[in-house]
Short mmCIF file of C-alpha atoms in Angstrom, two decimals:
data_model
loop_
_atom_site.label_atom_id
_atom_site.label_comp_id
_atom_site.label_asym_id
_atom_site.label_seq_id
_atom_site.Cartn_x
_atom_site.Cartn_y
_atom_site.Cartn_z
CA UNK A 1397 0.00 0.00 0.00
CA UNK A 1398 1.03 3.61 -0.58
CA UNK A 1399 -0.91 7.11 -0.48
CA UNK A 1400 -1.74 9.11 -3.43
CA UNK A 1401 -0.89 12.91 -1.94
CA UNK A 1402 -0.47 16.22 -2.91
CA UNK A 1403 3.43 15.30 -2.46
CA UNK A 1404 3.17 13.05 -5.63
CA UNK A 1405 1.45 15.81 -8.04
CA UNK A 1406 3.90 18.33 -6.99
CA UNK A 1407 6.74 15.94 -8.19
CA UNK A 1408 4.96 15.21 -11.16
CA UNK A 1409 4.98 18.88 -12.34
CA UNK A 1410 8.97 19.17 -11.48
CA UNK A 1411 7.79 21.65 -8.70
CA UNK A 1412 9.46 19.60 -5.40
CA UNK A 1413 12.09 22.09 -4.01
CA UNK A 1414 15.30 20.29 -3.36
CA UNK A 1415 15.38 18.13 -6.38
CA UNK A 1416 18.96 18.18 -8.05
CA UNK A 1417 16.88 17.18 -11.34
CA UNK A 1418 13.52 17.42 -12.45
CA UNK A 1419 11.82 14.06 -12.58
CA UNK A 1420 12.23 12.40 -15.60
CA UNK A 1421 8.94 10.76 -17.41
CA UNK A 1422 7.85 8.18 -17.44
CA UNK A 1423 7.39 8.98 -13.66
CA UNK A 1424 6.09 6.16 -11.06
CA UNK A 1425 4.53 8.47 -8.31
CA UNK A 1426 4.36 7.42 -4.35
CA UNK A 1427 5.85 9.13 -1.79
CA UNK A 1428 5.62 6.63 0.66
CA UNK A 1429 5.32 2.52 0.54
CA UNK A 1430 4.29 -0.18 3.07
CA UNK A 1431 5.19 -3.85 1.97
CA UNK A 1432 6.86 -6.98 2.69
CA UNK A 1433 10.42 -7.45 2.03
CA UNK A 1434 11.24 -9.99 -0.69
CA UNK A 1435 14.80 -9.54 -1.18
CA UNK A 1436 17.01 -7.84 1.52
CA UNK A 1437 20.90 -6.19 1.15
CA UNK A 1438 23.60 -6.95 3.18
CA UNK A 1439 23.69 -3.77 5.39
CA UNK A 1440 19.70 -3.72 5.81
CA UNK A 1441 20.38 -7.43 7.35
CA UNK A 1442 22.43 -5.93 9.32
CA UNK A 1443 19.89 -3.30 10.98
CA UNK A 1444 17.49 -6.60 11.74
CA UNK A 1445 15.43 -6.55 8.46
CA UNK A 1446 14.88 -9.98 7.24
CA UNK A 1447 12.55 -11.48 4.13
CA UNK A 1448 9.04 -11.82 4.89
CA UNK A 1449 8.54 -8.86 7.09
CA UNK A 1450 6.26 -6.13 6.73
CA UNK A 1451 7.96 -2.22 6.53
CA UNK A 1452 7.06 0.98 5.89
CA UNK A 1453 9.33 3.87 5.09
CA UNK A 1454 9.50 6.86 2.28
CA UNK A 1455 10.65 6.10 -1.34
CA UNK A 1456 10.32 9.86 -2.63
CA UNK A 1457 9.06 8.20 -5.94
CA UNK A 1458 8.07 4.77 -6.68
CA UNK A 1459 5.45 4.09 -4.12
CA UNK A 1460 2.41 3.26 -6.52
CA UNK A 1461 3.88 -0.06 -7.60
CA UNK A 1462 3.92 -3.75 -6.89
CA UNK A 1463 7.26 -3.67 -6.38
CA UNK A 1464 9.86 -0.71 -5.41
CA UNK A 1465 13.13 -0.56 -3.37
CA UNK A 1466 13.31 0.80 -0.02
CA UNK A 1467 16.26 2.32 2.02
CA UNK A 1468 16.53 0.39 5.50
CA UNK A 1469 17.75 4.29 6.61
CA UNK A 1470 14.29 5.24 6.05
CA UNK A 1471 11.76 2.05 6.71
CA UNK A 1472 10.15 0.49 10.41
CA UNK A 1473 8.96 -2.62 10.58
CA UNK A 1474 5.37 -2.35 10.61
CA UNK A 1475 3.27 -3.78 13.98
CA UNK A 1476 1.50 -6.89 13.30
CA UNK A 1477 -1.98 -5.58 14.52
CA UNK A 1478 -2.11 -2.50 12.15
CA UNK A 1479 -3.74 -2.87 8.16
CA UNK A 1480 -1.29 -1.45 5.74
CA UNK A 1481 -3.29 1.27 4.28
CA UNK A 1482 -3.13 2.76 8.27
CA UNK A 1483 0.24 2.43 7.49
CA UNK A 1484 0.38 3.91 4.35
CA UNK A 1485 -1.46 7.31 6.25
CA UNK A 1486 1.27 7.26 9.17
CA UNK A 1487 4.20 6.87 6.95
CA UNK A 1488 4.48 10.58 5.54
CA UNK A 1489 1.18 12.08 6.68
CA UNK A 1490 0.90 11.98 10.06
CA UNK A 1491 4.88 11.74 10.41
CA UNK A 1492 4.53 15.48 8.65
CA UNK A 1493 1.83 16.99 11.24
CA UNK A 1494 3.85 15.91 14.05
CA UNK A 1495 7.01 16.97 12.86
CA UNK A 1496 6.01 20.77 11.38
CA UNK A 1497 3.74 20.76 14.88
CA UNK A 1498 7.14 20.09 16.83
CA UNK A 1499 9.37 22.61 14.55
CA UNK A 1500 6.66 24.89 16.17
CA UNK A 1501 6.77 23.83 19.89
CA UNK A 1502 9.97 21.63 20.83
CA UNK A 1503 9.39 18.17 22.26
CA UNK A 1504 5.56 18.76 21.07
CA UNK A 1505 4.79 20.58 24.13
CA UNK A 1506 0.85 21.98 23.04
CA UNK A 1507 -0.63 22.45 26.63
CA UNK A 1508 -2.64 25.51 26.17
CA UNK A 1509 -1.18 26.82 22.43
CA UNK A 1510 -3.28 28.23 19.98
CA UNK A 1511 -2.65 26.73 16.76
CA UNK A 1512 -3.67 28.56 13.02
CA UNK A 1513 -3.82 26.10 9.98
CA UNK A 1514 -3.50 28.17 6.60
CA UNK A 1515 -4.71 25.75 3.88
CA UNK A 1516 -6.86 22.01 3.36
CA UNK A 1517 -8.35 20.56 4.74
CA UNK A 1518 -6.19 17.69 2.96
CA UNK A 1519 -5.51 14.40 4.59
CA UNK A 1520 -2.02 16.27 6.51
CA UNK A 1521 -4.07 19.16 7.83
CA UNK A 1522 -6.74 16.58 9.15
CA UNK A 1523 -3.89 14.86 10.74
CA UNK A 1524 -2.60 18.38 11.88
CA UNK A 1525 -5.59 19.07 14.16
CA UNK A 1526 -5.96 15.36 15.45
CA UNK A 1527 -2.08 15.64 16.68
CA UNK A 1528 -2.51 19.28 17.74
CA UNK A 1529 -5.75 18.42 19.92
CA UNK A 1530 -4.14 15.28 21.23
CA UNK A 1531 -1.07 17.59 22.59
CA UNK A 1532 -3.10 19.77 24.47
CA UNK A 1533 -3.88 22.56 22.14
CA UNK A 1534 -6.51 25.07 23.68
CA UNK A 1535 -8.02 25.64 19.86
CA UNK A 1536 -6.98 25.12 16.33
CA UNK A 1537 -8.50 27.97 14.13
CA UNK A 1538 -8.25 26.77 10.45
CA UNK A 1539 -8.28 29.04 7.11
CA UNK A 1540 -10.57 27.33 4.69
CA UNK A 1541 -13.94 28.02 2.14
CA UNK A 1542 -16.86 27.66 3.93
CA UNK A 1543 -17.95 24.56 2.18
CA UNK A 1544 -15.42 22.69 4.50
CA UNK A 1545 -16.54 24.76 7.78
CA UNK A 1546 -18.56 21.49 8.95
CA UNK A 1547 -15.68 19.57 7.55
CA UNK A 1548 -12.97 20.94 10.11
CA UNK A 1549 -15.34 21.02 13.07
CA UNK A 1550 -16.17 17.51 12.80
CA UNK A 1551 -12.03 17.29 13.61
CA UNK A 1552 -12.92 19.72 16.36
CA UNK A 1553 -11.63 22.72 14.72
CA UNK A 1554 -12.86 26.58 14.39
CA UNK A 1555 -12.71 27.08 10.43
CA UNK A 1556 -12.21 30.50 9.98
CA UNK A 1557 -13.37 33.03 6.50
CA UNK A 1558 -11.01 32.58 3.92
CA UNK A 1559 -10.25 35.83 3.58
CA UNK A 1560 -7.50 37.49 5.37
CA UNK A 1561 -9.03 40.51 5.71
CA UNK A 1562 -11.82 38.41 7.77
CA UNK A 1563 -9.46 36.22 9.61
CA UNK A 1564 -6.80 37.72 10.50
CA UNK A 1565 -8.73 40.36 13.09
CA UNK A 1566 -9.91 37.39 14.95
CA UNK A 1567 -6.50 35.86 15.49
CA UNK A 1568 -4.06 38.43 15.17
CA UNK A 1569 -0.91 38.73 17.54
CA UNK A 1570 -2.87 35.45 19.08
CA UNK A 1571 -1.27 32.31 17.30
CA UNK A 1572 1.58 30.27 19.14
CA UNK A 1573 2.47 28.03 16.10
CA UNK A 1574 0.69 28.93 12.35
CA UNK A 1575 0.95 25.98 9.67
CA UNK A 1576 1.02 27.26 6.46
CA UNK A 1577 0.77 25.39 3.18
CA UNK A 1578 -0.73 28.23 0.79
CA UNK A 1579 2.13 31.19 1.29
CA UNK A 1580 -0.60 33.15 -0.32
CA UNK A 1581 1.22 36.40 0.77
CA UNK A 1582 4.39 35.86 1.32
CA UNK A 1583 4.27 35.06 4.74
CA UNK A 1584 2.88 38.77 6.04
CA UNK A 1585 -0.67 37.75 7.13
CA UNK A 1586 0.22 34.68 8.98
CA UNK A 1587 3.27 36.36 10.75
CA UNK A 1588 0.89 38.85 11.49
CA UNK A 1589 -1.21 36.47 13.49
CA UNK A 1590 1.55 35.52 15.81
CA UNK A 1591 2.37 36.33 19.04
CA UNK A 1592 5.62 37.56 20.50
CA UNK A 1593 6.58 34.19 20.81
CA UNK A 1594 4.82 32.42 18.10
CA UNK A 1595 6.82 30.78 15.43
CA UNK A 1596 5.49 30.29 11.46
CA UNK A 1597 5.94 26.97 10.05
CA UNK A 1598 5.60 26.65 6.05
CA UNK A 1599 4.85 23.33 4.93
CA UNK A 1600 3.31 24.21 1.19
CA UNK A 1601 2.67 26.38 -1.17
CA UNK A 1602 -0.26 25.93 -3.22
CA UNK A 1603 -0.98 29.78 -3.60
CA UNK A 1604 1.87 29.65 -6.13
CA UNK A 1605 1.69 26.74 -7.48
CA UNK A 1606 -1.66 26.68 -8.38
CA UNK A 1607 -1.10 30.44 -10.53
CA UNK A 1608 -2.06 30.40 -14.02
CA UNK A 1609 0.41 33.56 -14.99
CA UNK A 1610 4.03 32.77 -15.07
CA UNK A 1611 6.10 34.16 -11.44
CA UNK A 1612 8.34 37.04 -12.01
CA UNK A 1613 10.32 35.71 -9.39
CA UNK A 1614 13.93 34.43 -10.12
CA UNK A 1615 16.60 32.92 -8.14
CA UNK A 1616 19.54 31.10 -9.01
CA UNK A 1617 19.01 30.93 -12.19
CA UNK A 1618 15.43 29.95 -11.83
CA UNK A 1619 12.20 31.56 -12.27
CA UNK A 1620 8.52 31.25 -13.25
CA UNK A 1621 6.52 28.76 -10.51
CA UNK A 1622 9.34 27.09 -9.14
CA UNK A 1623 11.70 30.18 -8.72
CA UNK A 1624 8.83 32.15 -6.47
CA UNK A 1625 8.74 28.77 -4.76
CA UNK A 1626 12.49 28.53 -4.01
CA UNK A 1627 12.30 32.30 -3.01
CA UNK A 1628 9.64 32.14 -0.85
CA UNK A 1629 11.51 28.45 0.68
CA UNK A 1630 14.81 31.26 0.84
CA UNK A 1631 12.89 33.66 2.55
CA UNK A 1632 10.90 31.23 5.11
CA UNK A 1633 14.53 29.25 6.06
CA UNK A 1634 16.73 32.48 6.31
CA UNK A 1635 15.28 35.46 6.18
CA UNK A 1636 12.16 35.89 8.90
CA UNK A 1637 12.41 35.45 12.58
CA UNK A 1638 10.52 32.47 13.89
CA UNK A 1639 9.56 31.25 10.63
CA UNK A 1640 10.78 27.79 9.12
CA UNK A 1641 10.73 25.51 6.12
CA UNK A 1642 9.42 22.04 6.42
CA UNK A 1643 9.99 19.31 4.00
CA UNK A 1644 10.01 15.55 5.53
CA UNK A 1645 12.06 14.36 2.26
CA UNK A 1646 14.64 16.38 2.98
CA UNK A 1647 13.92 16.08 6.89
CA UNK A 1648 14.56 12.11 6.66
CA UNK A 1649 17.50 12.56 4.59
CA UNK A 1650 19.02 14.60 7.02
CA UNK A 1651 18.29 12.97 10.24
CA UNK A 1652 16.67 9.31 9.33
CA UNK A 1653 16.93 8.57 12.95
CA UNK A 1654 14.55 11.07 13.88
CA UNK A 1655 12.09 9.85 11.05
CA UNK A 1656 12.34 6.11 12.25
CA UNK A 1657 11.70 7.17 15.78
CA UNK A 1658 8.53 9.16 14.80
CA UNK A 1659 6.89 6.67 12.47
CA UNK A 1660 7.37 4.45 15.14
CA UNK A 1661 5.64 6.64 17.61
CA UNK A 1662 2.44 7.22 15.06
CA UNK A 1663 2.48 3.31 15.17
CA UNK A 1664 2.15 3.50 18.87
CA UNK A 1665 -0.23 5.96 18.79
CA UNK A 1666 -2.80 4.10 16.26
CA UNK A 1667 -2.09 0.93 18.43
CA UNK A 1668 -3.51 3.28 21.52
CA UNK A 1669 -6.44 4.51 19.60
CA UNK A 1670 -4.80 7.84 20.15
CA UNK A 1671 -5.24 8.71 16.19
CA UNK A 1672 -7.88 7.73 14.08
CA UNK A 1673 -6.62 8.00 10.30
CA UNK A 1674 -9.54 9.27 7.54
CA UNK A 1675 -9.30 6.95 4.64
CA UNK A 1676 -11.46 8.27 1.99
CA UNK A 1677 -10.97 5.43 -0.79
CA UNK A 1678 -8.43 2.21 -1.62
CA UNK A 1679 -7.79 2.40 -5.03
CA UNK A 1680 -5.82 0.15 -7.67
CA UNK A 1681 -2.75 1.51 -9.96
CA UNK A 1682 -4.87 2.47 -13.12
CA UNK A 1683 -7.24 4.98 -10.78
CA UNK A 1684 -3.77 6.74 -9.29
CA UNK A 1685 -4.05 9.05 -12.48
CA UNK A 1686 -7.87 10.41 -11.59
CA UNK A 1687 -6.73 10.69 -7.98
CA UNK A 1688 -4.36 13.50 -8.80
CA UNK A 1689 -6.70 15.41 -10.76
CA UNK A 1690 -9.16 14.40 -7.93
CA UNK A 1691 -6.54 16.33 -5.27
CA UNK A 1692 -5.24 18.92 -7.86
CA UNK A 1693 -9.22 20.12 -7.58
CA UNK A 1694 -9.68 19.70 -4.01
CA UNK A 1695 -12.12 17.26 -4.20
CA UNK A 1696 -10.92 14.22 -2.19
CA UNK A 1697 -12.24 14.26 1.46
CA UNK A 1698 -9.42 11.99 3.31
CA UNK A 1699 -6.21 9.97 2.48
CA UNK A 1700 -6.10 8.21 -1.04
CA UNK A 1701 -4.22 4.74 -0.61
CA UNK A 1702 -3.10 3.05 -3.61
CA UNK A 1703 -3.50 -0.97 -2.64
CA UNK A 1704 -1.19 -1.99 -6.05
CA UNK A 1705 -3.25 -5.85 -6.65
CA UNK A 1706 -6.51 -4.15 -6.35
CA UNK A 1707 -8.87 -4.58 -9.42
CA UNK A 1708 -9.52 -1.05 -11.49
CA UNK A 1709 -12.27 0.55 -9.65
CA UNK A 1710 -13.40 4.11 -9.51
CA UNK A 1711 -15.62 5.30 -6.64
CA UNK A 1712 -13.94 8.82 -6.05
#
């Protein structure tokens, strides 16, 4: 099993920051993969991985297939009691809400914060409020069009207008950690809503990417979409106070250790019935395609798993 995210149409378009190369086509999307080993290297034996056990780990691309290869830097062995398309939610969506949650609040200490989500409600901001709520967060306000106001409450959210000129009076010089996936403004509303202490945590940014006129933006060399992405990435990692970057690709590749310990702590926390992941449809390889345009239009209302030996089936 794998997921079918946002992560995999953002590849697709050569729009992932941090990519030495754009992808080359034909492209097998999937972020993420949960599976059973069937052949197993020398230093993976070595870490305790053996044939016949179920893992689950990130793959960048490759994911939506029967069969893929998987770093033992960047896998878990996968708890017995837990279905693989749980897994396939924990591995890089729920891994990403806790981490951004803790680059906002070290050691995920949430007692009493006030958390703003700009963006979704996609399967990682549903995830967001679950872990925020389940560390103690007084209230998570979230940005979104009012046809997903009942949406977010049923998470136990307060959706707020979608207009910043609405919103940001309400929360303004309130929020202890802001999740933003849209960078619709370059960063001034949201930093706006933060306290003196509050810290700005960009995740996405689907303002830009979704333009239909080319960026003016260049850096390094690059401009259009992906050069006002890399600029705004510039400006989020070195340029504001209290604001960050997020990427879990680049994350895991940097501290793998830290990756393996949190996917194993999401594993824990299913086991507990401490998270409850929203699977919105299993789907087989040939409905992958119509699940991207599905997300690209905002119309999927929970995780997308891609189960590769499912029959062709189309229910979304």
């Amino acid at each position: 099993a794998s997921s079918v995210s946002i992560n995999d149409c953002i590849i697709r378009r050569g729009l992932w920051l941090g990519q030495d190369e754009p992808p080359m086509l034909p492209l097998t999307p999937g972020f993420d993969v949960v599976g059973t080993i069937l052949l197993c290297g020398e230093l993976a034996r070595g870490q305790g991985f053996k044939v016949g056990q179920r893992v689950a780990g990130l793959v960048r691309t490759g994911g939506n297939a029967r069969f893929c290869v998987l770093s033992s830097e960047l896998c878990v062995r996968v708890p017995g009691e837990i279905d693989s398309d749980e897994a396939a939610c924990l591995t890089s969506t729920f891994v990403t809400a806790y981490q951004a949650l803790n680059m906002g609040k070290s050691g995920y200490n949430l007692k009493g914060a006030k958390i703003l989500l700009l963006g979704g409600p996609d399967p990682i901001f549903q995830a967001m409020i679950e872990m925020a709520m389940l560390g103690g967060a007084s209230i998570v306000y979230t940005v979104t069009p009012p046809n997903n106001h009942a949406f977010v409450k049923s998470f136990g959210a307060k959706p707020l207008p979608i207009d910043k000129r609405d919103w940001l009076p309400i929360v303004q010089g309130q929020i202890d950690i802001c999740i933003d996936s849209m960078c619709e403004d370059g960063f001034e509303s949201p930093r706006a809503a933060l306290n003196t202490t509050g810290k700005l945590v960009c995740i996405g940014m689907t303002s830009i990417i979704n333009t239909r006129s080319a960026a003016e933006d260049s850096i390094c060399g690059v401009s259009g979409v992906a050069g006002s992405m890399l600029m705004a990435s510039f400006k989020a990692s070195y340029l504001l106070k209290n604001t960050f970057h997020y990427d879990l690709w680049k994350q895991a590749q940097e501290k793998p250790a830290a990756y393996r310990r949190d996917l194993q702590y999401m594993f824990q926390l299913l086991l507990k019935d401490r998270i409850q992941p929203n699977i919105w449809d299993c789907v087989g390889l040939n409905d992958v395609a119509h699940c991207h345009e599905m997300i690209e239009k905002g119309k999927a209302g929970g995780a997308l798993i891609c189960i590769p030996w499912k029959k062709h089936h189309r229910t979304v």
